């Protein structure tokens, strides 16, 4: 086991500010740790730039953590998806992992309703969830997780619905209904926000089921909220032709700075006292997409997330595609 711990952060892109800030926090808190940043191959060079900045630091406070950038390319068919996970697991070496953070976004603008011919799955479901199944369960199978390991996955309050932006998921009560979400036949493929909320719901239920199957590992789903990573440019409000900057969204309570989200993720992967949630729950804003956090199953529209049958239906439906 590595003295300072071994941490793996899987990131959709190289420019996610939350990923960068979490890396800085770990390097500062655990200077003798080993940190792996896994991202798609086209983003390797960009990630290496900010990793070098963290490594170089300034003066005596320069972190000594060993930070490596490695590829993770789970796009294409299921064979490519599984191969990407296998290659990443091999690149991580034999030492057990203290924490895995999946800052892996599945929202693909303009492609919400695309169904992949090879798998028959919605592209967003395959990219968002199937890649995580292969990686997380592969690490468990290879015994690279130990009794105090932690797995934290980026999720969303959309799993319970955020009116008027996202309607509540409509998952149904049977295995067929869950499969119909994953293959798109049970959804309006022109309604991107509804597809997103249903996929997020199934992701959260899957993690909850996994937590019950592996009680020795701490699992969690955490929403970063609406941050700069959600929107890297100004919003154009067509009805009024009025342009809102990110700072305005923070002022109105719609968004929060990426450092707040990064701190929440850091506390979750470290198991600090501020993270006092049981394994397997979805944690997000008690109201809207920013502000105080809570177990989303404690809210009326999120109660379904704590139902063991729902959790196992999500697990079984996903594995029928995997």
XYZ file of C-alpha atoms in Angstrom:
322
model
C 0.000 0.000 0.000
C 1.301 3.456 -0.915
C 2.197 5.517 2.168
C 0.117 8.594 1.354
C -2.634 6.674 -0.380
C -3.653 6.050 -3.962
C -6.375 8.173 -5.547
C -7.944 7.866 -8.973
C -9.932 10.681 -10.582
C -11.720 9.867 -13.831
C -12.627 13.053 -15.681
C -14.678 13.601 -18.832
C -12.511 16.492 -20.005
C -9.192 18.096 -19.165
C -10.713 21.527 -18.482
C -13.059 20.562 -15.636
C -12.213 22.989 -12.847
C -13.593 20.642 -10.183
C -11.152 17.905 -11.216
C -8.253 20.343 -11.078
C -9.199 21.685 -7.662
C -9.716 18.214 -6.140
C -6.280 17.207 -7.411
C -4.759 20.256 -5.727
C -6.542 19.468 -2.464
C -5.365 15.856 -2.417
C -1.787 16.819 -3.320
C -1.776 19.373 -0.507
C -3.423 17.127 2.111
C -1.568 13.934 1.092
C 1.838 15.082 -0.256
C 3.216 11.531 -0.405
C 0.193 10.152 -2.260
C -0.106 8.801 -5.783
C -2.809 10.440 -7.888
C -4.008 9.206 -11.261
C -5.973 11.538 -13.556
C -7.765 9.447 -16.199
C -9.295 11.257 -19.153
C -9.928 10.741 -22.885
C -6.767 10.610 -24.991
C -7.475 13.925 -26.822
C -7.471 15.638 -23.401
C -4.190 14.182 -22.120
C -2.034 17.129 -23.200
C -4.406 19.683 -21.681
C -4.571 17.803 -18.385
C -0.794 17.474 -18.267
C -0.443 21.269 -18.395
C -2.362 21.915 -15.178
C -0.905 18.811 -13.530
C 2.574 20.256 -14.173
C 1.476 23.525 -12.556
C 0.371 21.638 -9.446
C 3.584 19.629 -9.378
C 5.753 22.736 -9.724
C 3.856 24.660 -7.053
C 5.664 27.590 -5.521
C 8.528 27.658 -3.033
C 8.614 25.270 -0.085
C 4.904 24.527 -0.403
C 5.375 22.662 -3.676
C 3.415 19.359 -3.493
C 5.455 16.186 -3.757
C 2.538 13.946 -4.690
C 3.142 11.644 -7.641
C 0.503 12.750 -10.190
C 0.106 10.837 -13.438
C -2.211 11.433 -16.378
C -3.448 8.262 -18.089
C -5.927 7.649 -20.941
C -9.491 6.442 -20.501
C -11.430 6.088 -23.769
C -14.713 4.233 -23.138
C -16.379 5.399 -26.348
C -17.555 3.202 -29.177
C -19.090 -0.237 -28.757
C -19.236 -2.286 -25.546
C -16.031 -4.118 -26.420
C -14.186 -0.788 -26.648
C -15.842 0.349 -23.436
C -14.725 -2.747 -21.543
C -11.254 -2.603 -23.090
C -10.819 0.997 -21.914
C -11.638 -0.020 -18.347
C -9.303 -3.032 -18.492
C -6.466 -0.864 -19.820
C -6.999 1.749 -17.121
C -7.049 -0.905 -14.373
C -3.762 -2.281 -15.732
C -2.228 1.218 -15.824
C -3.125 1.771 -12.174
C -0.756 -0.968 -11.017
C -1.214 -3.510 -8.251
C -1.521 -1.294 -5.160
C -4.987 -0.989 -3.688
C -6.956 2.217 -4.184
C -7.997 4.469 -1.320
C -10.553 6.351 -3.369
C -12.012 6.459 -6.860
C -13.807 9.593 -8.016
C -15.851 9.379 -11.201
C -16.250 12.986 -12.355
C -17.630 11.451 -15.520
C -20.401 13.412 -17.194
C -22.893 11.706 -19.494
C -24.685 14.750 -20.833
C -23.852 14.871 -24.537
C -25.325 18.077 -25.988
C -27.420 17.427 -29.059
C -27.214 13.626 -28.655
C -29.625 12.922 -25.791
C -31.860 10.684 -27.899
C -29.182 8.797 -29.853
C -29.464 4.996 -29.535
C -26.308 3.014 -30.304
C -26.919 0.188 -32.761
C -24.379 -2.263 -31.334
C -25.602 -2.231 -27.730
C -29.137 -0.998 -28.245
C -28.553 1.479 -25.410
C -29.034 5.202 -25.299
C -25.630 6.714 -25.950
C -25.870 8.782 -22.781
C -26.655 5.686 -20.689
C -23.761 3.751 -22.174
C -21.224 6.551 -21.794
C -22.485 7.668 -18.385
C -23.126 4.323 -16.701
C -21.827 1.314 -18.623
C -18.266 2.635 -18.615
C -18.509 3.063 -14.846
C -19.854 -0.476 -14.371
C -16.896 -1.988 -16.186
C -14.392 0.121 -14.259
C -15.840 -0.007 -10.732
C -16.781 -3.680 -10.815
C -13.498 -4.502 -12.548
C -11.531 -2.880 -9.706
C -13.565 -4.827 -7.146
C -13.050 -8.079 -9.038
C -9.286 -7.452 -9.189
C -9.341 -6.841 -5.399
C -7.985 -3.329 -5.838
C -10.465 -2.015 -3.273
C -10.078 -2.729 0.433
C -12.320 -2.359 3.480
C -11.965 1.410 3.768
C -11.885 2.221 0.046
C -14.296 4.853 -1.179
C -16.065 5.240 -4.537
C -17.732 8.573 -5.247
C -19.644 9.157 -8.474
C -20.767 12.490 -9.889
C -24.558 12.588 -10.118
C -27.400 15.085 -10.243
C -30.491 16.265 -8.403
C -32.210 15.623 -11.736
C -32.535 12.040 -10.448
C -35.480 13.296 -8.393
C -36.548 16.005 -10.825
C -35.794 19.732 -10.667
C -38.897 21.591 -11.932
C -39.101 23.296 -14.301
C -35.724 22.224 -15.729
C -36.044 18.450 -15.292
C -39.198 16.437 -14.798
C -39.104 13.543 -12.327
C -37.953 10.164 -13.699
C -40.627 7.723 -14.894
C -38.867 4.408 -14.306
C -41.839 2.112 -13.765
C -41.907 -0.998 -11.582
C -40.621 -3.844 -13.762
C -37.365 -4.959 -15.306
C -38.822 -4.322 -18.759
C -39.691 -0.731 -17.832
C -36.127 -0.089 -16.644
C -34.731 -1.636 -19.808
C -37.062 0.576 -21.855
C -35.424 3.611 -20.266
C -31.950 2.368 -21.106
C -32.820 1.536 -24.721
C -34.998 4.608 -25.193
C -38.225 2.818 -26.167
C -39.942 4.030 -23.001
C -38.958 7.651 -23.493
C -39.688 10.578 -25.760
C -36.343 10.773 -27.538
C -36.924 14.439 -28.349
C -37.132 15.340 -24.644
C -33.482 15.631 -23.625
C -34.039 16.826 -20.030
C -36.369 13.901 -19.275
C -33.868 11.425 -20.729
C -31.177 12.972 -18.535
C -33.240 12.715 -15.333
C -34.126 9.069 -15.988
C -30.517 8.100 -16.701
C -29.389 9.923 -13.555
C -32.036 8.074 -11.556
C -30.848 4.690 -12.786
C -27.210 5.612 -12.077
C -28.035 6.532 -8.469
C -30.079 3.369 -7.956
C -27.282 1.227 -9.407
C -24.709 2.698 -7.003
C -27.108 2.107 -4.090
C -27.492 -1.531 -5.112
C -23.724 -1.898 -5.465
C -23.280 -0.463 -1.954
C -25.552 -3.144 -0.508
C -23.657 -5.869 -2.363
C -20.272 -4.601 -1.115
C -20.827 -3.199 2.392
C -17.069 -3.100 3.065
C -16.628 -0.302 0.498
C -18.141 3.158 0.894
C -20.097 4.285 -2.162
C -21.685 7.649 -2.778
C -23.255 9.724 -5.526
C -22.684 13.454 -5.182
C -24.070 16.248 -7.295
C -21.568 19.042 -7.920
C -24.500 21.390 -8.470
C -24.530 23.994 -11.198
C -20.921 25.237 -11.454
C -18.569 26.801 -13.976
C -18.044 23.278 -15.337
C -21.750 23.143 -16.207
C -21.532 26.346 -18.166
C -18.281 27.713 -19.519
C -19.863 30.618 -21.282
C -22.645 33.129 -20.765
C -26.261 32.043 -21.017
C -28.333 33.713 -23.702
C -31.929 34.178 -22.578
C -33.685 34.421 -25.930
C -37.013 35.723 -24.611
C -35.459 38.872 -23.219
C -32.200 38.923 -25.206
C -30.565 39.423 -21.799
C -27.174 37.932 -21.104
C -26.488 36.471 -17.669
C -22.957 35.857 -16.455
C -22.107 33.007 -14.103
C -21.734 35.427 -11.194
C -25.366 36.429 -11.700
C -26.465 32.807 -11.438
C -24.603 32.495 -8.127
C -26.272 35.634 -6.838
C -29.713 34.254 -7.712
C -28.963 30.962 -5.921
C -28.989 28.943 -9.137
C -25.274 28.129 -9.194
C -22.253 27.822 -6.924
C -18.508 28.168 -7.455
C -16.515 25.108 -8.475
C -14.371 25.297 -5.322
C -17.432 24.592 -3.174
C -18.225 21.507 -5.262
C -14.584 20.383 -5.196
C -14.480 20.696 -1.409
C -17.626 18.559 -1.132
C -16.071 15.879 -3.346
C -12.810 16.051 -1.394
C -14.620 15.523 1.911
C -16.521 12.595 0.379
C -13.462 10.753 -0.947
C -11.511 11.385 2.254
C -14.377 10.340 4.518
C -14.011 13.479 6.599
C -16.413 14.315 9.409
C -18.343 16.711 7.167
C -19.393 13.732 5.034
C -21.761 11.935 7.409
C -23.897 10.101 4.867
C -24.421 6.333 4.723
C -23.004 4.334 1.841
C -24.935 4.303 -1.411
C -26.972 7.494 -1.170
C -27.336 10.367 -3.627
C -26.295 13.626 -1.983
C -27.302 16.929 -3.524
C -28.853 20.297 -2.881
C -31.897 20.274 -0.618
C -33.473 22.754 -2.995
C -32.659 23.445 -6.631
C -29.033 22.929 -7.673
C -27.009 24.783 -5.041
C -26.869 25.367 -1.314
C -27.092 23.039 1.680
C -26.740 19.323 0.930
C -28.955 16.429 1.956
C -29.641 12.779 1.199
C -31.959 13.134 -1.795
C -34.004 10.125 -0.622
C -35.046 12.209 2.392
C -37.044 14.455 0.049
C -40.522 13.458 -1.070
C -39.667 13.213 -4.772
C -36.492 11.247 -4.019
C -37.946 8.553 -1.754
C -37.899 5.985 -4.555
C -34.085 6.040 -4.410
C -34.054 4.184 -1.069
C -36.285 1.331 -2.303
C -34.214 -1.861 -2.517
C -36.380 -3.274 -5.298
C -35.821 -0.174 -7.440
C -32.099 -0.403 -6.770
C -31.909 -4.044 -7.809
C -34.038 -3.466 -10.903
C -31.565 -0.804 -12.013
C -28.633 -3.150 -11.351
C -30.244 -6.036 -13.244
C -31.362 -3.880 -16.160
C -27.893 -2.435 -16.618
C -26.239 -5.831 -16.441
C -28.606 -7.133 -19.096
C -26.862 -4.699 -21.461
C -23.354 -5.041 -20.005
